[in-house]
Amino acid sequence: MPTALATRAPSSVSVDVDPPLLQHYIDGEFVATAARFENRSPVTGQLIAAVCEAGPAEVDRAVAAARRALAGPWGEASVEDRAAILYRVAAGIEARFEAFVAAEVADTGRPVEQARRLDVARGVANFRAFADLIKTAPSELFESRGPDGATLLNYVSRKPLGVVGIISPWNLPLLLLTWKVAPALAMGNCVVAKPSEESPSSATLLAEVMRDAGVPPGVFNLVHGFGPGSAGEALTRHPDVAAITFTGESRTGSQIMKTVADGVKEISFELGGKNAAVVFADADFDAAVEGVRRSSFTNAGQVCLCSERVYVERPIFERFVAALKARTETMRLDYPDAPGVDMGPVISHKHRDKVLSYYRLAVAEGATVVTGGGTPLFNDIRDAGAFVQPTILTGLPDDARCVTEEIFGPVCHIAPFDSEQEVIGRVNDSAYGLAACVWTTDLSRAHRVSRRFHTGLVWVNTWFTRDLRTPFGGTKLSGLGREGGRHSLDFYSEITTICIRL
Ligand SMILES: O=C(O)C(=O)/C=C/C=C/O
């Protein structure tokens, strides 16, 4: 299958002789530690940076700094003060927009255009959205009569949770880190953030922006490292951390639940998915083909919302598979800054090998590989990267592992269906429940089926279009809780109900 390959000379991804050292950010200062790990380009395998690794001592220092900040001016900051600082952070990201694009691209190898349009744009939007929200968020007050006839005023008072631990993933590094940092700070908390070891660069740049925006020392802390036995575990175990918000794999979420259980910490999880796209015969055909291509292959399939299961109504099944194959085979896998690039590599060799193991499993399970199924051949330095081909599978039963397990790569399995009732049952027959996508021009049907999906999110005739005021999250193995709009305010604050007898 000829995926369009570039024949350009190596891109601007170059490596300094002494790669930069990415440090922690604790109590308003950058802190180096002797323990370090490598950060390599998934495009070429070249060394990008050395990264300091935090252990329990650094996490302790960060949590202590956060507690001091809570007891200081930050703890007394008004809504207006906090909103003003968040607007300054948003402006700070904007002022260094291209530096954030470069950082995100260096770590992930994604197309520059995507990093601009999605990742960094959302980094700015997330801070602005929650600064706006806290200025207009209503409170609750109910007036009632007591048993003695006296008037009772019942109102809600919100306080910060305290120190919030944030563990963010490598697939949308800046988007997902700021999606949690912004509301946490908006509600007056202090944070200790641990970005994925695969994507430390934009988080480190964010720390510089925080410092320059005047975020007080200790309010935002950043520790680099791994999960178990490293900074991530130290953060989840820390007795002075009041809450953990985590985006990542479901089994890691389960592990964190066990770790925080004794302390009964607040948790908010956005976990894995095995999302379905459903294409009815009455859909706008071309829009559905392009929509499923996007929802299957955006970010090399490394978005928790991507469609790895596609169900197409039988009358258009063959035509749809052929059209998606043709469209997919025009996709350009290339350097992040290559003109017209559609898809970069997956995040690492380790993840590439996991994705390829599922490509092999699919064949073993009896799948037809309509297109892809392997790695592209560039005959240049990109062959040392982590590229995999966008892949379309058909012919597997619903209980095949490739149809039930999250692969988190550029792959989808397409199956025909014959009725609305049948496809709803098949979509819901999953251990996950994050997102679904429906393509139909029958809007009664759109509402009808959307309401019957056991998922936290449904998109109709679109995908991954986001209103930040809406609740976002999944059910079953896909997560716990919702973040977004007032749902973030609810998670990142402690509520006290006060009753006054007049
Ligand atoms: O768009 C969002 O706010 C969000 O949380 C996206 C999550 C995607 C995960 O892979």
Short mmCIF file of C-alpha atoms and ligand atoms in Angstrom, two decimals:
data_model
loop_
_atom_site.label_atom_id
_atom_site.label_comp_id
_atom_site.label_asym_id
_atom_site.label_seq_id
_atom_site.Cartn_x
_atom_site.Cartn_y
_atom_site.Cartn_z
CA MET A 1 0.00 0.00 0.00
CA PRO A 2 1.78 3.19 -1.11
CA THR A 3 1.37 5.70 1.75
CA ALA A 4 2.54 8.98 0.25
CA LEU A 5 6.06 9.35 1.61
CA ALA A 6 8.15 12.42 1.69
CA THR A 7 11.45 12.47 -0.13
CA ARG A 8 12.61 15.67 1.56
CA ALA A 9 15.93 16.13 3.28
CA PRO A 10 15.87 15.86 7.06
CA SER A 11 13.67 18.48 8.67
CA SER A 12 14.65 21.19 11.14
CA VAL A 13 14.64 18.61 13.93
CA SER A 14 18.24 18.94 14.96
CA VAL A 15 20.08 18.16 18.14
CA ASP A 16 22.46 20.40 20.02
CA VAL A 17 25.71 18.79 21.01
CA ASP A 18 24.79 19.30 24.67
CA PRO A 19 21.04 18.68 24.85
CA PRO A 20 19.20 21.08 27.16
CA LEU A 21 18.42 20.00 30.70
CA LEU A 22 14.75 20.15 31.70
CA GLN A 23 14.40 20.89 35.40
CA HIS A 24 11.67 20.73 38.01
CA TYR A 25 9.94 23.93 39.08
CA ILE A 26 9.46 24.06 42.84
CA ASP A 27 8.55 27.04 45.04
CA GLY A 28 9.10 29.51 42.22
CA GLU A 29 12.53 28.21 41.18
CA PHE A 30 13.93 25.76 38.66
CA VAL A 31 15.55 22.87 40.49
CA ALA A 32 17.94 20.28 39.06
CA THR A 33 18.35 16.79 40.45
CA ALA A 34 21.14 14.30 39.79
CA ALA A 35 18.74 11.57 38.64
CA ARG A 36 17.93 12.12 34.97
CA PHE A 37 16.33 10.45 31.97
CA GLU A 38 16.45 10.96 28.21
CA ASN A 39 13.86 12.67 26.03
CA ARG A 40 14.12 11.46 22.41
CA SER A 41 12.44 12.61 19.21
CA PRO A 42 9.83 10.12 17.98
CA VAL A 43 10.54 11.40 14.46
CA THR A 44 14.22 10.52 14.31
CA GLY A 45 15.10 8.87 17.61
CA GLN A 46 17.61 11.67 18.25
CA LEU A 47 18.23 12.95 21.79
CA ILE A 48 16.26 16.15 22.43
CA ALA A 49 16.92 16.80 26.09
CA ALA A 50 18.02 15.37 29.38
CA VAL A 51 15.27 15.55 31.98
CA CYS A 52 15.65 15.67 35.75
CA GLU A 53 13.82 12.90 37.57
CA ALA A 54 12.04 13.76 40.81
CA GLY A 55 11.71 11.40 43.72
CA PRO A 56 9.83 11.57 47.03
CA ALA A 57 12.15 14.35 48.31
CA GLU A 58 11.30 16.69 45.44
CA VAL A 59 7.61 15.88 45.72
CA ASP A 60 7.79 16.64 49.45
CA ARG A 61 9.45 19.99 48.73
CA ALA A 62 6.81 20.85 46.13
CA VAL A 63 3.88 19.90 48.39
CA ALA A 64 5.39 21.88 51.29
CA ALA A 65 5.81 24.91 49.00
CA ALA A 66 2.20 24.55 47.88
CA ARG A 67 1.00 24.43 51.49
CA ARG A 68 2.99 27.55 52.33
CA ALA A 69 1.49 29.35 49.34
CA LEU A 70 -2.01 28.38 50.45
CA ALA A 71 -1.29 29.92 53.86
CA GLY A 72 0.08 33.05 52.16
CA PRO A 73 -1.42 35.73 49.89
CA TRP A 74 -2.69 33.15 47.36
CA GLY A 75 -5.00 31.72 50.00
CA GLU A 76 -6.54 35.17 50.39
CA ALA A 77 -6.64 36.05 46.69
CA SER A 78 -10.04 37.20 45.45
CA VAL A 79 -11.82 35.77 42.42
CA GLU A 80 -10.78 38.89 40.54
CA ASP A 81 -7.13 38.44 41.58
CA ARG A 82 -7.10 34.81 40.46
CA ALA A 83 -8.86 35.59 37.20
CA ALA A 84 -6.37 38.37 36.47
CA ILE A 85 -3.44 36.00 37.00
CA LEU A 86 -5.02 33.34 34.78
CA TYR A 87 -5.53 35.93 32.02
CA ARG A 88 -1.82 36.83 32.38
CA VAL A 89 -0.86 33.17 32.05
CA ALA A 90 -2.99 32.90 28.90
CA ALA A 91 -1.30 36.01 27.51
CA GLY A 92 2.08 34.55 28.48
CA ILE A 93 1.44 31.38 26.51
CA GLU A 94 0.26 33.49 23.57
CA ALA A 95 3.39 35.63 23.74
CA ARG A 96 5.50 32.45 23.44
CA PHE A 97 3.11 30.63 21.14
CA GLU A 98 5.73 29.39 18.66
CA ALA A 99 8.03 28.25 21.48
CA PHE A 100 5.19 26.12 22.82
CA VAL A 101 4.51 24.79 19.33
CA ALA A 102 8.18 23.86 18.98
CA ALA A 103 8.21 22.19 22.40
CA GLU A 104 5.09 20.14 21.68
CA VAL A 105 6.35 19.15 18.23
CA ALA A 106 9.79 18.19 19.55
CA ASP A 107 8.33 15.82 22.15
CA THR A 108 5.57 14.27 20.05
CA GLY A 109 6.54 14.64 16.39
CA ARG A 110 3.03 15.85 15.52
CA PRO A 111 2.36 18.13 12.56
CA VAL A 112 3.22 21.74 13.40
CA GLU A 113 -0.17 22.83 12.11
CA GLN A 114 -1.93 20.55 14.60
CA ALA A 115 0.20 21.80 17.49
CA ARG A 116 -0.76 25.37 16.57
CA ARG A 117 -4.44 24.80 15.86
CA LEU A 118 -5.16 22.35 18.69
CA ASP A 119 -2.57 21.95 21.41
CA VAL A 120 -1.26 25.46 22.02
CA ALA A 121 -4.49 27.21 21.07
CA ARG A 122 -6.26 25.14 23.73
CA GLY A 123 -3.53 25.92 26.24
CA VAL A 124 -4.47 29.59 25.90
CA ALA A 125 -8.21 28.88 25.74
CA ASN A 126 -8.20 26.72 28.86
CA PHE A 127 -6.83 29.49 31.07
CA ARG A 128 -9.17 32.10 29.58
CA ALA A 129 -12.22 29.82 29.87
CA PHE A 130 -11.79 29.25 33.61
CA ALA A 131 -10.86 32.86 34.35
CA ASP A 132 -14.10 33.86 32.64
CA LEU A 133 -16.04 31.17 34.47
CA ILE A 134 -15.09 32.05 38.04
CA LYS A 135 -16.10 35.65 37.40
CA THR A 136 -19.62 34.65 36.42
CA ALA A 137 -20.18 31.32 38.20
CA PRO A 138 -23.42 31.53 40.21
CA SER A 139 -23.59 30.34 43.78
CA GLU A 140 -26.59 28.68 45.45
CA LEU A 141 -28.93 30.23 48.00
CA PHE A 142 -32.26 28.83 49.19
CA GLU A 143 -34.66 30.58 51.58
CA SER A 144 -36.90 28.44 53.74
CA ARG A 145 -38.96 28.50 56.92
CA GLY A 146 -37.70 26.78 60.06
CA PRO A 147 -40.00 24.67 62.29
CA ASP A 148 -40.49 27.77 64.49
CA GLY A 149 -41.51 29.83 61.49
CA ALA A 150 -38.24 31.72 61.38
CA THR A 151 -36.69 32.48 58.00
CA LEU A 152 -33.69 30.36 57.13
CA LEU A 153 -31.12 31.38 54.53
CA ASN A 154 -29.19 28.41 53.12
CA TYR A 155 -26.21 29.23 50.94
CA VAL A 156 -23.10 27.54 49.57
CA SER A 157 -19.58 28.69 50.26
CA ARG A 158 -16.69 27.31 48.16
CA LYS A 159 -13.12 26.90 49.36
CA PRO A 160 -10.06 25.45 47.58
CA LEU A 161 -9.40 21.74 48.12
CA GLY A 162 -5.80 22.64 49.02
CA VAL A 163 -2.86 20.94 47.24
CA VAL A 164 -3.97 19.22 44.03
CA GLY A 165 -1.83 16.55 42.32
CA ILE A 166 -2.05 16.62 38.53
CA ILE A 167 -0.77 13.68 36.46
CA SER A 168 -1.06 14.49 32.77
CA PRO A 169 -0.47 12.32 29.69
CA TRP A 170 1.77 12.50 26.60
CA ASN A 171 -0.88 12.44 23.90
CA LEU A 172 -2.03 16.07 24.17
CA PRO A 173 0.56 17.31 26.65
CA LEU A 174 -0.15 21.05 26.95
CA LEU A 175 -3.90 20.76 26.27
CA LEU A 176 -4.45 18.22 29.01
CA LEU A 177 -2.06 19.72 31.56
CA THR A 178 -3.67 23.16 31.27
CA TRP A 179 -7.17 21.62 31.21
CA LYS A 180 -6.48 20.72 34.84
CA VAL A 181 -4.10 23.43 36.03
CA ALA A 182 -6.40 26.27 34.94
CA PRO A 183 -9.50 25.30 36.96
CA ALA A 184 -7.40 24.12 39.90
CA LEU A 185 -5.77 27.56 40.19
CA ALA A 186 -9.03 29.32 39.32
CA MET A 187 -10.58 27.79 42.42
CA GLY A 188 -7.68 28.90 44.62
CA ASN A 189 -5.80 25.61 44.91
CA CYS A 190 -2.06 25.11 44.60
CA VAL A 191 -0.84 22.35 42.28
CA VAL A 192 1.97 19.88 41.94
CA ALA A 193 1.94 18.70 38.33
CA LYS A 194 3.73 15.62 37.00
CA PRO A 195 3.67 15.56 33.20
CA SER A 196 4.36 12.34 31.33
CA GLU A 197 8.03 11.42 31.02
CA GLU A 198 7.39 11.28 27.25
CA SER A 199 6.39 14.95 27.01
CA PRO A 200 8.23 17.19 29.50
CA SER A 201 9.01 20.16 27.27
CA SER A 202 5.83 22.23 27.08
CA ALA A 203 5.16 21.73 30.80
CA THR A 204 8.60 23.14 31.58
CA LEU A 205 7.89 26.14 29.36
CA LEU A 206 4.56 26.61 31.17
CA ALA A 207 6.49 26.91 34.44
CA GLU A 208 8.46 29.80 32.95
CA VAL A 209 5.22 31.47 31.89
CA MET A 210 3.77 30.97 35.39
CA ARG A 211 6.82 32.59 36.95
CA ASP A 212 6.78 35.51 34.49
CA ALA A 213 3.02 36.01 34.95
CA GLY A 214 3.54 36.56 38.66
CA VAL A 215 1.99 33.33 39.88
CA PRO A 216 3.29 33.31 43.47
CA PRO A 217 6.00 30.76 44.37
CA GLY A 218 4.51 27.45 45.44
CA VAL A 219 1.19 27.94 43.64
CA PHE A 220 2.33 26.02 40.56
CA ASN A 221 4.96 23.31 40.99
CA LEU A 222 6.28 20.91 38.35
CA VAL A 223 8.09 17.64 38.98
CA HIS A 224 9.33 15.42 36.16
CA GLY A 225 9.48 11.67 36.39
CA PHE A 226 7.67 8.38 35.99
CA GLY A 227 4.68 6.76 37.66
CA PRO A 228 5.23 3.74 39.91
CA GLY A 229 8.28 4.06 42.15
CA SER A 230 8.83 7.63 40.98
CA ALA A 231 7.31 11.08 41.26
CA GLY A 232 3.83 9.98 40.18
CA GLU A 233 3.48 7.45 42.97
CA ALA A 234 5.03 9.81 45.55
CA LEU A 235 2.45 12.43 44.56
CA THR A 236 -0.54 10.10 44.81
CA ARG A 237 0.69 8.77 48.17
CA HIS A 238 1.50 12.15 49.72
CA PRO A 239 -0.68 12.74 52.82
CA ASP A 240 -0.89 16.51 52.20
CA VAL A 241 -2.21 16.15 48.65
CA ALA A 242 -5.99 16.58 48.86
CA ALA A 243 -6.94 15.45 45.35
CA ILE A 244 -5.56 13.70 42.28
CA THR A 245 -6.69 14.45 38.76
CA PHE A 246 -5.36 12.02 36.18
CA THR A 247 -5.71 11.44 32.45
CA GLY A 248 -4.26 8.23 31.11
CA GLU A 249 -4.73 4.48 30.88
CA SER A 250 -7.55 2.81 32.77
CA ARG A 251 -5.31 0.34 34.59
CA THR A 252 -3.14 3.21 35.89
CA GLY A 253 -6.33 4.89 37.07
CA SER A 254 -7.28 1.75 38.99
CA GLN A 255 -3.81 1.70 40.57
CA ILE A 256 -4.15 5.33 41.65
CA MET A 257 -7.57 4.57 43.15
CA LYS A 258 -5.99 1.85 45.30
CA THR A 259 -3.16 4.18 46.34
CA VAL A 260 -5.43 7.04 47.40
CA ALA A 261 -8.11 4.85 48.97
CA ASP A 262 -6.74 4.98 52.53
CA GLY A 263 -6.63 8.78 52.44
CA VAL A 264 -10.03 8.98 50.69
CA LYS A 265 -8.63 11.66 48.39
CA GLU A 266 -10.80 13.36 45.78
CA ILE A 267 -10.15 11.85 42.33
CA SER A 268 -11.08 12.85 38.82
CA PHE A 269 -10.16 10.40 36.06
CA GLU A 270 -10.29 10.68 32.30
CA LEU A 271 -9.17 7.25 31.19
CA GLY A 272 -9.14 4.99 28.14
CA GLY A 273 -11.73 4.34 25.50
CA LYS A 274 -12.70 2.04 22.62
CA ASN A 275 -14.87 4.63 20.95
CA ALA A 276 -17.31 3.84 18.16
CA ALA A 277 -18.20 5.82 15.07
CA VAL A 278 -21.60 4.90 13.58
CA VAL A 279 -22.34 5.75 9.93
CA PHE A 280 -25.95 5.41 8.82
CA ALA A 281 -26.81 4.97 5.13
CA ASP A 282 -28.48 8.39 5.12
CA ALA A 283 -25.28 10.17 6.23
CA ASP A 284 -23.58 12.84 4.14
CA PHE A 285 -21.22 10.26 2.63
CA ASP A 286 -18.18 12.42 1.95
CA ALA A 287 -18.47 14.17 5.33
CA ALA A 288 -18.68 10.80 7.05
CA VAL A 289 -15.61 9.46 5.25
CA GLU A 290 -13.55 12.52 6.15
CA GLY A 291 -15.00 12.59 9.66
CA VAL A 292 -14.11 8.95 10.33
CA ARG A 293 -10.66 9.46 8.83
CA ARG A 294 -10.13 12.34 11.29
CA SER A 295 -11.61 10.51 14.27
CA SER A 296 -9.52 7.41 13.53
CA PHE A 297 -6.17 8.91 12.58
CA THR A 298 -5.85 12.37 14.20
CA ASN A 299 -2.68 12.59 16.27
CA ALA A 300 -1.74 9.13 14.94
CA GLY A 301 -4.81 7.77 16.73
CA GLN A 302 -3.45 8.95 20.07
CA VAL A 303 -6.50 10.80 21.30
CA CYS A 304 -8.67 9.17 23.96
CA LEU A 305 -11.67 10.18 21.80
CA CYS A 306 -10.48 8.47 18.60
CA SER A 307 -12.73 5.92 16.87
CA GLU A 308 -11.14 2.47 16.87
CA ARG A 309 -14.54 0.84 16.13
CA VAL A 310 -16.52 1.92 13.08
CA TYR A 311 -20.00 0.55 12.30
CA VAL A 312 -21.42 1.28 8.82
CA GLU A 313 -24.98 0.50 7.74
CA ARG A 314 -24.79 -2.43 5.30
CA PRO A 315 -26.13 -0.74 2.14
CA ILE A 316 -23.11 1.58 2.06
CA PHE A 317 -20.56 -0.66 3.84
CA GLU A 318 -18.45 -1.74 0.82
CA ARG A 319 -18.55 1.73 -0.71
CA PHE A 320 -17.57 3.33 2.60
CA VAL A 321 -14.63 0.95 3.20
CA ALA A 322 -13.34 1.60 -0.33
CA ALA A 323 -13.69 5.37 0.07
CA LEU A 324 -11.97 5.44 3.47
CA LYS A 325 -9.16 3.23 2.11
CA ALA A 326 -8.63 5.58 -0.83
CA ARG A 327 -8.67 8.67 1.41
CA THR A 328 -6.34 7.06 3.95
CA GLU A 329 -3.83 6.08 1.28
CA THR A 330 -3.40 9.72 0.30
CA MET A 331 -2.32 10.60 3.86
CA ARG A 332 1.18 11.96 4.12
CA LEU A 333 3.36 10.64 6.96
CA ASP A 334 6.22 13.04 7.36
CA TYR A 335 8.28 15.45 9.42
CA PRO A 336 6.24 17.81 11.59
CA ASP A 337 7.04 20.82 9.37
CA ALA A 338 6.66 19.09 6.01
CA PRO A 339 4.16 20.80 3.70
CA GLY A 340 0.85 18.94 3.72
CA VAL A 341 1.88 16.47 6.41
CA ASP A 342 -1.16 14.58 7.74
CA MET A 343 0.34 12.37 10.42
CA GLY A 344 3.52 12.04 12.41
CA PRO A 345 4.87 9.11 14.41
CA VAL A 346 3.42 7.65 17.56
CA ILE A 347 5.04 8.84 20.77
CA SER A 348 7.80 6.26 21.19
CA HIS A 349 9.32 3.01 19.95
CA LYS A 350 7.72 1.29 22.92
CA HIS A 351 4.26 2.50 21.93
CA ARG A 352 4.95 1.77 18.24
CA ASP A 353 5.77 -1.81 19.18
CA LYS A 354 2.50 -2.07 21.13
CA VAL A 355 0.51 -0.78 18.15
CA LEU A 356 2.33 -3.12 15.75
CA SER A 357 1.67 -6.05 18.08
CA TYR A 358 -2.06 -5.35 17.65
CA TYR A 359 -1.62 -5.12 13.87
CA ARG A 360 -0.12 -8.62 13.99
CA LEU A 361 -2.80 -9.81 16.40
CA ALA A 362 -5.52 -8.57 14.07
CA VAL A 363 -4.18 -10.76 11.28
CA ALA A 364 -3.92 -13.70 13.68
CA GLU A 365 -7.54 -13.08 14.70
CA GLY A 366 -8.55 -13.30 11.04
CA ALA A 367 -8.86 -9.66 10.08
CA THR A 368 -8.65 -8.38 6.54
CA VAL A 369 -6.07 -5.58 6.42
CA VAL A 370 -7.73 -3.16 4.01
CA THR A 371 -4.77 -0.77 4.17
CA GLY A 372 -1.69 -0.28 6.35
CA GLY A 373 -0.79 -2.90 8.93
CA GLY A 374 2.89 -2.07 9.25
CA THR A 375 5.43 0.73 9.19
CA PRO A 376 6.25 3.10 6.33
CA LEU A 377 9.71 2.95 4.72
CA PHE A 378 11.39 6.31 4.28
CA ASN A 379 14.95 5.19 3.56
CA ASP A 380 16.20 8.03 5.74
CA ILE A 381 16.56 9.05 9.40
CA ARG A 382 12.78 8.80 9.90
CA ASP A 383 13.12 5.02 9.81
CA ALA A 384 14.70 5.44 13.27
CA GLY A 385 11.49 7.15 14.40
CA ALA A 386 8.24 5.59 15.61
CA PHE A 387 6.06 5.85 12.51
CA VAL A 388 3.29 3.34 11.89
CA GLN A 389 0.92 3.17 8.94
CA PRO A 390 -2.68 4.28 9.32
CA THR A 391 -4.55 1.00 9.22
CA ILE A 392 -8.07 -0.13 8.37
CA LEU A 393 -9.27 -3.59 9.39
CA THR A 394 -12.47 -5.51 8.61
CA GLY A 395 -13.80 -9.01 9.16
CA LEU A 396 -13.32 -9.41 12.91
CA PRO A 397 -16.05 -10.52 15.33
CA ASP A 398 -17.15 -8.03 17.99
CA ASP A 399 -15.37 -10.04 20.69
CA ALA A 400 -11.97 -9.97 18.96
CA ARG A 401 -9.27 -8.37 21.11
CA CYS A 402 -8.61 -5.76 18.42
CA VAL A 403 -12.27 -4.74 18.64
CA THR A 404 -12.48 -4.70 22.45
CA GLU A 405 -9.07 -3.53 23.69
CA GLU A 406 -7.79 0.04 23.40
CA ILE A 407 -4.86 0.14 20.93
CA PHE A 408 -4.32 3.92 20.98
CA GLY A 409 -2.85 4.05 17.48
CA PRO A 410 -3.93 4.99 13.94
CA VAL A 411 -6.19 2.00 13.42
CA CYS A 412 -9.90 1.31 13.09
CA HIS A 413 -11.98 -1.80 12.50
CA ILE A 414 -15.06 -1.38 10.30
CA ALA A 415 -18.08 -3.70 10.59
CA PRO A 416 -21.49 -3.58 8.86
CA PHE A 417 -24.77 -3.34 10.76
CA ASP A 418 -28.41 -3.73 9.76
CA SER A 419 -30.51 -1.83 12.30
CA GLU A 420 -30.45 1.01 14.80
CA GLN A 421 -31.31 -1.39 17.61
CA GLU A 422 -28.45 -3.70 16.67
CA VAL A 423 -25.79 -1.00 16.40
CA ILE A 424 -26.76 0.64 19.69
CA GLY A 425 -26.34 -2.71 21.41
CA ARG A 426 -22.95 -3.29 19.77
CA VAL A 427 -21.68 0.22 20.60
CA ASN A 428 -22.67 -0.25 24.25
CA ASP A 429 -21.20 -3.75 24.45
CA SER A 430 -17.84 -2.41 25.65
CA ALA A 431 -15.95 -2.17 28.94
CA TYR A 432 -15.35 1.48 28.05
CA GLY A 433 -17.75 4.39 27.75
CA LEU A 434 -15.98 7.59 26.76
CA ALA A 435 -17.14 8.90 23.37
CA ALA A 436 -19.22 7.99 20.32
CA CYS A 437 -19.65 9.64 16.95
CA VAL A 438 -22.77 9.40 14.76
CA TRP A 439 -23.11 10.31 11.07
CA THR A 440 -26.71 10.68 9.91
CA THR A 441 -28.92 13.33 8.34
CA ASP A 442 -31.96 12.09 10.27
CA LEU A 443 -31.82 14.34 13.30
CA SER A 444 -34.57 12.55 15.18
CA ARG A 445 -32.45 9.45 14.87
CA ALA A 446 -29.37 11.44 15.94
CA HIS A 447 -31.05 12.45 19.20
CA ARG A 448 -32.57 9.00 19.67
CA VAL A 449 -29.38 6.99 19.37
CA SER A 450 -27.18 9.57 21.14
CA ARG A 451 -29.32 9.31 24.24
CA ARG A 452 -28.98 5.53 24.28
CA PHE A 453 -25.19 5.33 24.08
CA HIS A 454 -23.50 4.45 27.41
CA THR A 455 -20.80 7.08 26.88
CA GLY A 456 -19.92 10.40 28.44
CA LEU A 457 -19.74 12.17 25.08
CA VAL A 458 -21.49 11.91 21.71
CA TRP A 459 -20.67 13.91 18.60
CA VAL A 460 -23.15 14.03 15.70
CA ASN A 461 -21.92 14.94 12.20
CA THR A 462 -18.75 16.30 13.76
CA TRP A 463 -15.94 15.10 16.08
CA PHE A 464 -13.80 16.55 18.88
CA THR A 465 -15.41 19.96 18.64
CA ARG A 466 -15.33 21.31 22.16
CA ASP A 467 -17.31 23.80 24.23
CA LEU A 468 -15.23 24.15 27.39
CA ARG A 469 -18.32 24.94 29.46
CA THR A 470 -19.72 21.43 28.98
CA PRO A 471 -18.99 18.39 31.16
CA PHE A 472 -16.25 16.17 29.72
CA GLY A 473 -15.48 12.62 30.82
CA GLY A 474 -16.48 9.00 30.53
CA THR A 475 -18.20 6.14 32.28
CA LYS A 476 -17.25 2.52 33.01
CA LEU A 477 -13.48 2.00 32.49
CA SER A 478 -13.29 5.41 30.78
CA GLY A 479 -13.25 7.41 33.94
CA LEU A 480 -14.72 8.92 37.04
CA GLY A 481 -16.31 12.34 37.22
CA ARG A 482 -16.59 15.17 34.74
CA GLU A 483 -14.41 18.22 34.16
CA GLY A 484 -15.38 21.27 32.15
CA GLY A 485 -17.39 24.35 32.99
CA ARG A 486 -18.95 24.34 36.45
CA HIS A 487 -18.11 20.62 36.74
CA SER A 488 -14.45 21.63 37.11
CA LEU A 489 -15.41 24.22 39.68
CA ASP A 490 -17.28 21.52 41.61
CA PHE A 491 -14.32 19.12 41.50
CA TYR A 492 -11.63 21.67 42.36
CA SER A 493 -13.45 23.19 45.33
CA GLU A 494 -14.71 22.13 48.72
CA ILE A 495 -18.32 23.11 49.35
CA THR A 496 -19.73 24.21 52.70
CA THR A 497 -23.49 24.64 53.05
CA ILE A 498 -24.30 27.35 55.57
CA CYS A 499 -27.73 27.86 57.15
CA ILE A 500 -28.51 31.18 58.86
CA ARG A 501 -31.62 31.65 61.05
CA LEU A 502 -32.73 35.27 60.60
O1 LIG B 1 -10.71 18.47 24.88
C1 LIG B 1 -10.53 18.27 26.09
O2 LIG B 1 -10.76 19.11 26.98
C2 LIG B 1 -9.99 17.00 26.53
O3 LIG B 1 -9.98 16.74 27.72
C3 LIG B 1 -9.48 16.09 25.54
C4 LIG B 1 -9.04 14.87 25.92
C5 LIG B 1 -8.42 14.02 24.99
C6 LIG B 1 -7.78 12.93 25.43
O4 LIG B 1 -7.02 12.16 24.70
#
